[in-house]
Amino acid sequence: MAWQRHVSQSIQLLYGCLQAEKGWPADPGLVLRTTAHHWQTRATAYARNSFLAAYSTFIDNTLVAVLQLLRVDDLFRRLTPWLEDSLAFLTRNWHYTADGNRIAYSLVNNAASDFSIPDQYDVQQLLHKNTLKGYDAASDYNPQTSHFLALCMKVVYEKELVIKDVVESWWGLQFHSYWQTGSDSFVIESDSGQRTFVPRTRAAVFCSEDAVILSFRGSEPTNLINLRSAGTISMLECKGMGRVHSGFYGALFNGDEEQGRLFDDLVGSIYSADAGKGKAIYLTGHSLGAALSLLFAAELHSRHSELAKRVAGIYAYATPRVGDAAFAKAFTDAFCNPERVYRVAHGADIIPYLPPKVLEYEDVGPEIFITSTGRVLFNQKDIKRAHKIEGWGFLPLYLYKLGRGLLGGSENPMRTLYRLLLLVTFPGLNDHFPGDYEAKLRKALKEGNIDQRQA
């Protein structure tokens, strides 16, 4: 009809004027599609944010009350020694100390109890002042240091006597101190009524003549409070650092930033181990422990800037995200110019990508990626490609690893059993084991399967 043609011509004329004035694209449909996509993206993000917020509210409040009422976490904590002893008895895998004591390995490490130093390096030489290059310059990623600190993050899952024996008898270092927040977990309740799980945190300090190493332990599989703390998504403001994960912050400060508690104890332990010699400092940890190593470093820079300058390297294995963009920027300014921090992720491990970025969390430092086949990647394009392979090929790779364990006998039978259990429960945690990180780095070091570092 004539009127429809006139309306169409008028709209085209009006759009032509707007196109000339505002630089709009020639295709009106493109504007509509772009606008629709924009609002669809915002709606999806809002829905996801609302769902996760509701989920967090339910977990952080309802589940806390249920766990406290039933004392489930206390029950699991009491069962852990029995489970460890039973597993050690069944597998005949015990740790024998230098003085002849027999101690069960942790549930995490029973399937990966090799704490030996490989032939590719010597610990004393690795930590010697002539090898360290000076901690005021870019330390750069060192495959030998990466593997040794992976051993350090793995051993802190063990009992204090095992840690001391491995550090002194196997590695020839000095075991200096061992810290924990106590035998009981607790809950912090804010003025708004929000409740935050605070985990039992453990850390160990050991040293050589020229270096001090602080290693944080990750989550225990039978500790519901630890697991819940790592899974929460709420953040709180931190002086001069942006917003940080409330559960991780509580683990270092127990809700009291002024007193510091564990943080101040650990700083004092570092000063004591240093003995006024100006030793290089290394920080490491796995999972929750990795997040704590990053947060500890940030607080060290804020409160003890001179001590923070001596941090030669931070190797964070399977670390979840710790804070928002402001925290990431402050951390980058402090420790990535020159580069001293490395985030190491493995295979299809889901933890390094939580909490999601849609909740305003950001990564810190460059990612080092270990593929399921054992390659160590640095180049970000290669890492993105590997992410796609690990993601789309998750099930085939999972079944391949499971079949290799069942038929090939190439891994500890308990590790294969863990794979079976996780396949029907939490498959995203299969590649999260600290022993897998350490074993893959050991294998890559032995075979030279490490890509050349590219800018």
XYZ file of C-alpha atoms in Angstrom:
455
model
C 0.000 0.000 0.000
C 1.021 3.606 -0.564
C 0.972 4.581 3.136
C 3.211 1.665 4.068
C 5.671 2.692 1.379
C 5.646 6.301 2.643
C 6.251 5.151 6.252
C 9.123 2.921 5.128
C 10.677 5.741 3.119
C 10.303 8.137 6.074
C 12.011 5.672 8.438
C 14.837 5.138 5.956
C 15.221 8.917 5.516
C 15.274 9.458 9.296
C 17.788 6.648 9.766
C 19.913 8.096 6.949
C 20.049 11.429 8.767
C 21.014 9.723 12.042
C 23.576 7.634 10.180
C 25.193 10.737 8.742
C 25.084 12.631 12.056
C 26.017 9.883 14.531
C 27.915 7.447 12.335
C 25.393 4.599 12.644
C 25.987 1.515 10.439
C 24.301 1.330 7.049
C 22.205 -1.716 8.009
C 19.333 -0.821 10.417
C 18.960 -4.502 11.243
C 22.511 -4.530 12.587
C 21.575 -1.877 15.138
C 18.573 -3.904 16.267
C 20.595 -7.108 16.483
C 23.401 -5.366 18.381
C 20.947 -3.776 20.809
C 19.129 -7.074 21.338
C 22.414 -8.887 21.932
C 23.493 -6.198 24.412
C 20.321 -6.493 26.481
C 20.338 -10.282 26.238
C 23.891 -10.320 27.617
C 22.925 -8.008 30.466
C 19.827 -10.050 31.271
C 21.820 -13.295 31.258
C 24.478 -11.816 33.533
C 21.807 -10.453 35.878
C 20.014 -13.815 36.020
C 23.269 -15.652 36.682
C 24.271 -13.125 39.328
C 20.875 -13.397 41.017
C 21.002 -17.187 40.986
C 24.500 -17.316 42.454
C 23.602 -14.706 45.064
C 20.547 -16.739 46.086
C 22.655 -19.887 46.137
C 25.270 -18.193 48.309
C 22.640 -16.859 50.701
C 21.120 -20.313 51.091
C 24.457 -22.044 51.609
C 26.035 -19.399 53.848
C 23.023 -19.175 56.156
C 20.828 -22.279 55.972
C 23.618 -24.807 55.575
C 25.696 -23.216 58.334
C 22.848 -23.656 60.797
C 22.280 -27.266 59.719
C 25.978 -28.158 59.991
C 26.232 -26.532 63.393
C 23.106 -28.301 64.599
C 24.178 -31.731 63.366
C 27.892 -31.165 64.124
C 28.696 -32.850 60.809
C 32.008 -31.062 60.362
C 33.098 -32.103 63.843
C 32.158 -35.700 63.028
C 34.178 -35.660 59.802
C 37.137 -34.105 61.599
C 37.092 -36.868 64.206
C 36.807 -39.543 61.510
C 39.769 -38.277 59.485
C 42.557 -39.940 61.561
C 40.684 -43.250 61.471
C 40.213 -42.984 57.705
C 43.897 -42.160 57.207
C 45.063 -45.084 59.351
C 42.622 -47.475 57.678
C 43.731 -46.386 54.221
C 47.405 -46.716 55.151
C 46.740 -50.209 56.530
C 44.869 -51.315 53.399
C 47.441 -49.906 50.974
C 50.467 -50.619 53.202
C 51.601 -47.095 52.448
C 53.039 -45.514 55.602
C 55.574 -42.786 56.163
C 58.535 -43.962 58.235
C 60.399 -41.163 59.972
C 64.154 -41.105 60.528
C 63.657 -42.233 64.140
C 61.515 -45.215 63.101
C 57.991 -43.909 63.744
C 55.221 -45.056 61.406
C 52.683 -42.369 60.423
C 49.754 -42.544 58.006
C 49.759 -40.201 55.044
C 46.902 -37.741 54.556
C 43.858 -38.720 52.493
C 45.076 -36.298 49.824
C 48.583 -37.744 49.513
C 48.096 -41.452 50.177
C 47.896 -41.926 46.404
C 50.876 -39.618 45.742
C 53.361 -39.992 48.580
C 56.596 -39.393 46.645
C 58.340 -36.388 48.217
C 61.794 -37.137 46.824
C 63.887 -34.579 44.962
C 64.411 -35.606 41.299
C 67.859 -35.933 39.769
C 67.341 -32.797 37.659
C 68.276 -30.434 40.493
C 69.767 -30.154 43.970
C 67.740 -28.263 46.593
C 70.738 -26.685 48.301
C 72.072 -25.439 44.979
C 68.618 -24.299 43.845
C 68.200 -22.140 46.952
C 71.809 -20.926 47.059
C 72.286 -17.160 46.886
C 74.377 -17.465 43.716
C 71.487 -19.255 41.987
C 68.720 -16.926 43.117
C 69.870 -14.072 40.804
C 68.764 -11.523 43.389
C 65.174 -10.994 44.372
C 65.157 -7.337 43.286
C 65.113 -8.420 39.625
C 62.650 -10.487 37.596
C 63.065 -14.029 38.805
C 61.268 -15.463 35.747
C 59.547 -18.837 35.788
C 61.970 -21.572 36.797
C 60.833 -25.178 36.114
C 63.047 -26.512 38.895
C 61.772 -23.972 41.417
C 58.217 -24.663 40.263
C 58.567 -28.374 40.929
C 60.253 -27.917 44.293
C 57.566 -25.496 45.493
C 54.968 -28.001 44.258
C 56.575 -30.488 46.653
C 56.360 -27.829 49.372
C 52.649 -27.203 48.789
C 52.017 -30.956 48.738
C 53.860 -31.815 51.932
C 51.913 -29.317 54.089
C 48.831 -31.535 53.732
C 50.651 -33.936 56.063
C 50.944 -34.057 59.847
C 53.592 -31.864 61.435
C 55.905 -34.810 62.194
C 55.814 -35.940 58.553
C 56.498 -32.415 57.296
C 59.443 -32.021 59.661
C 60.899 -35.402 58.675
C 60.603 -34.768 54.919
C 61.977 -31.226 55.119
C 64.964 -32.136 57.272
C 65.756 -35.777 56.414
C 64.817 -35.813 52.716
C 65.518 -32.243 51.611
C 68.245 -31.181 54.034
C 66.479 -27.930 54.976
C 65.568 -26.513 58.377
C 61.984 -27.004 59.544
C 61.312 -23.738 61.351
C 57.664 -23.519 62.395
C 54.153 -24.838 61.872
C 50.998 -22.759 62.327
C 47.278 -23.393 62.473
C 44.235 -21.397 63.544
C 43.183 -24.041 66.044
C 41.333 -27.334 66.123
C 37.908 -25.830 65.506
C 36.522 -23.893 62.561
C 34.284 -20.961 63.230
C 31.753 -18.649 61.613
C 31.882 -14.849 61.379
C 28.519 -13.078 61.372
C 28.392 -9.543 59.974
C 26.093 -6.698 61.036
C 23.860 -7.504 58.060
C 23.380 -11.057 59.299
C 25.523 -12.684 56.618
C 27.555 -15.620 57.893
C 30.964 -16.559 56.532
C 32.713 -19.893 56.929
C 36.281 -19.489 58.195
C 38.490 -22.555 57.694
C 41.147 -24.104 59.860
C 44.281 -22.777 58.222
C 47.691 -24.397 58.382
C 51.029 -23.182 57.135
C 54.658 -24.216 57.492
C 57.886 -22.238 57.350
C 61.200 -23.842 56.429
C 64.457 -22.354 55.301
C 67.960 -22.764 53.924
C 70.965 -20.514 54.428
C 69.715 -18.162 51.715
C 65.928 -18.594 51.427
C 62.736 -18.788 53.498
C 59.734 -20.746 52.216
C 56.179 -20.224 53.481
C 53.719 -22.872 52.300
C 49.954 -22.800 52.969
C 47.847 -25.949 53.086
C 44.747 -26.278 50.913
C 41.306 -27.659 51.744
C 40.946 -31.017 53.446
C 38.436 -33.306 51.661
C 36.675 -34.145 54.953
C 36.580 -30.541 56.192
C 33.217 -29.097 55.162
C 34.087 -25.677 56.551
C 37.243 -25.470 54.437
C 35.374 -26.573 51.323
C 32.537 -24.137 51.957
C 34.937 -21.273 52.584
C 36.647 -21.919 49.253
C 33.253 -22.052 47.549
C 31.726 -18.868 48.931
C 31.485 -15.812 46.666
C 31.090 -12.821 49.005
C 33.762 -10.103 49.128
C 34.710 -7.420 51.630
C 36.586 -4.141 51.385
C 40.276 -4.248 52.253
C 42.279 -1.086 52.914
C 44.025 0.075 49.756
C 43.516 -3.279 48.020
C 39.990 -3.250 46.643
C 37.652 -6.090 47.573
C 38.814 -9.585 48.497
C 37.206 -12.968 49.152
C 35.707 -12.892 52.654
C 36.487 -16.529 53.472
C 40.150 -16.259 52.486
C 40.510 -12.987 54.369
C 38.965 -14.508 57.487
C 41.446 -17.381 57.353
C 44.346 -14.922 57.715
C 42.737 -12.399 60.047
C 39.838 -14.214 61.722
C 37.684 -11.181 60.970
C 40.024 -8.762 62.778
C 42.209 -6.732 60.439
C 43.828 -4.757 63.243
C 45.062 -7.761 65.232
C 46.032 -9.857 62.232
C 46.456 -13.049 64.268
C 47.782 -15.721 61.902
C 49.162 -13.103 59.508
C 51.260 -11.437 62.210
C 52.425 -14.811 63.530
C 53.623 -15.803 60.062
C 55.412 -12.494 59.502
C 57.163 -12.961 62.835
C 58.134 -16.486 61.831
C 59.642 -15.223 58.562
C 61.700 -12.629 60.429
C 62.848 -15.333 62.845
C 63.816 -17.750 60.050
C 65.603 -14.928 58.244
C 67.780 -14.220 61.300
C 68.753 -10.826 59.898
C 70.435 -12.288 56.810
C 68.128 -10.737 54.205
C 67.096 -14.094 52.753
C 64.936 -14.455 49.646
C 61.301 -15.348 50.374
C 59.152 -17.845 48.468
C 55.389 -18.196 48.945
C 53.372 -21.162 47.733
C 50.206 -23.154 48.284
C 47.557 -25.267 46.600
C 43.849 -24.428 46.179
C 42.770 -22.555 49.330
C 46.454 -22.441 50.288
C 47.364 -20.812 46.968
C 44.727 -18.140 47.490
C 46.109 -17.494 50.975
C 49.642 -17.154 49.581
C 48.421 -14.433 47.192
C 46.459 -12.611 49.881
C 49.380 -12.905 52.308
C 51.695 -11.372 49.695
C 49.288 -8.480 49.118
C 49.030 -7.775 52.845
C 52.795 -8.099 53.194
C 53.222 -5.394 50.556
C 50.686 -3.193 52.350
C 52.014 -3.642 55.900
C 55.687 -4.647 55.497
C 56.779 -3.207 52.150
C 60.510 -3.722 52.757
C 59.950 -7.405 53.527
C 57.720 -7.744 50.446
C 60.589 -6.532 48.250
C 62.469 -9.710 49.168
C 59.765 -11.996 47.785
C 61.586 -13.839 44.996
C 58.624 -15.865 43.765
C 54.980 -16.724 44.413
C 53.881 -20.031 42.882
C 50.123 -20.497 43.299
C 48.869 -23.944 42.263
C 45.155 -24.354 41.440
C 44.329 -21.032 43.048
C 40.766 -19.745 42.966
C 40.294 -16.043 42.252
C 40.985 -13.870 45.291
C 39.609 -10.386 44.622
C 38.160 -7.829 42.229
C 39.785 -5.724 39.495
C 41.119 -3.190 42.010
C 42.815 -5.978 43.968
C 44.234 -7.481 40.765
C 45.678 -4.108 39.721
C 47.220 -3.434 43.137
C 48.699 -6.933 43.191
C 50.047 -6.601 39.646
C 51.694 -3.275 40.455
C 53.350 -4.829 43.511
C 54.490 -8.233 42.222
C 54.302 -8.352 38.420
C 56.648 -5.496 37.529
C 59.027 -7.341 37.415
C 57.189 -10.631 37.323
C 57.316 -12.669 40.530
C 53.965 -14.478 40.616
C 52.760 -17.499 38.633
C 49.309 -19.104 38.608
C 49.634 -22.774 37.724
C 46.522 -24.587 36.433
C 46.156 -28.210 35.344
C 43.912 -29.936 32.820
C 40.187 -29.614 33.492
C 40.618 -28.430 37.091
C 37.660 -26.108 37.668
C 38.922 -24.347 40.813
C 41.239 -21.814 39.049
C 38.186 -20.387 37.269
C 36.087 -19.826 40.385
C 34.501 -17.613 41.590
C 33.304 -16.610 38.098
C 34.310 -13.278 36.585
C 30.648 -12.293 36.270
C 30.787 -11.732 40.038
C 33.576 -9.176 39.491
C 36.470 -11.461 40.438
C 39.708 -11.132 38.437
C 42.864 -13.211 37.948
C 46.300 -12.030 39.052
C 49.588 -12.830 37.378
C 50.269 -14.892 34.249
C 48.809 -18.377 33.922
C 51.102 -21.381 33.521
C 49.094 -24.317 32.157
C 49.816 -28.036 32.529
C 47.966 -30.138 29.962
C 46.545 -33.591 30.661
C 49.408 -35.043 28.637
C 51.996 -33.247 30.770
C 53.084 -30.298 28.610
C 53.815 -27.040 30.442
C 52.550 -24.042 28.434
C 53.334 -20.324 28.762
C 52.047 -18.714 25.563
C 48.512 -17.391 26.116
C 47.294 -18.466 22.651
C 48.510 -21.998 23.305
C 46.844 -21.940 26.720
C 43.498 -20.827 25.262
C 43.718 -23.606 22.695
C 44.531 -26.103 25.445
C 41.543 -24.880 27.476
C 39.248 -25.684 24.557
C 40.774 -29.131 24.129
C 40.485 -29.893 27.847
C 36.918 -28.544 27.880
C 35.450 -30.170 24.764
C 37.485 -33.313 25.268
C 36.815 -33.534 28.990
C 34.950 -36.854 29.003
C 37.273 -38.703 26.564
C 40.333 -37.462 28.467
C 38.735 -38.430 31.786
C 37.928 -41.930 30.528
C 41.421 -42.247 29.053
C 43.025 -41.429 32.414
C 40.629 -43.782 34.173
C 41.276 -46.604 31.713
C 45.027 -46.105 31.899
C 44.830 -46.439 35.664
C 42.580 -49.510 35.555
C 44.348 -51.383 32.766
C 47.833 -49.983 32.513
C 48.711 -49.902 36.187
C 50.537 -46.615 35.607
C 49.191 -44.902 38.722
C 48.439 -45.657 42.351
C 45.241 -47.774 42.678
C 43.858 -45.286 45.218
C 44.196 -42.474 42.669
C 42.201 -44.552 40.186
C 39.555 -45.138 42.860
C 39.372 -41.378 43.452
C 38.798 -40.905 39.716
C 35.884 -43.344 39.815
C 34.316 -41.617 42.811
C 34.732 -38.128 41.352
C 33.283 -39.179 37.989
C 29.852 -39.590 39.617
C 30.192 -36.779 42.176
C 32.453 -33.803 41.313
C 34.236 -34.538 38.002
C 35.607 -30.979 37.838
C 37.848 -31.800 40.813
C 39.553 -34.797 39.223
C 42.503 -32.722 37.985
C 42.665 -30.722 41.224
C 44.791 -33.112 43.307
C 48.099 -31.582 44.506
C 49.844 -34.852 43.705
C 48.815 -34.545 40.049
C 50.298 -31.054 39.793
C 53.566 -32.208 41.368
C 53.777 -35.424 39.326
C 53.146 -33.630 36.010
C 55.802 -31.009 36.804
C 58.223 -33.786 37.787
C 57.501 -35.623 34.526
C 57.877 -32.461 32.415
C 61.173 -31.676 34.123
C 62.465 -35.193 33.493
C 61.363 -35.318 29.842
C 62.042 -31.671 29.007
C 58.395 -31.252 27.982
C 58.334 -27.546 28.814
C 57.595 -24.982 26.093
C 59.971 -22.081 25.624
C 58.774 -18.942 27.397
C 57.298 -16.426 24.969
C 56.375 -12.845 25.668
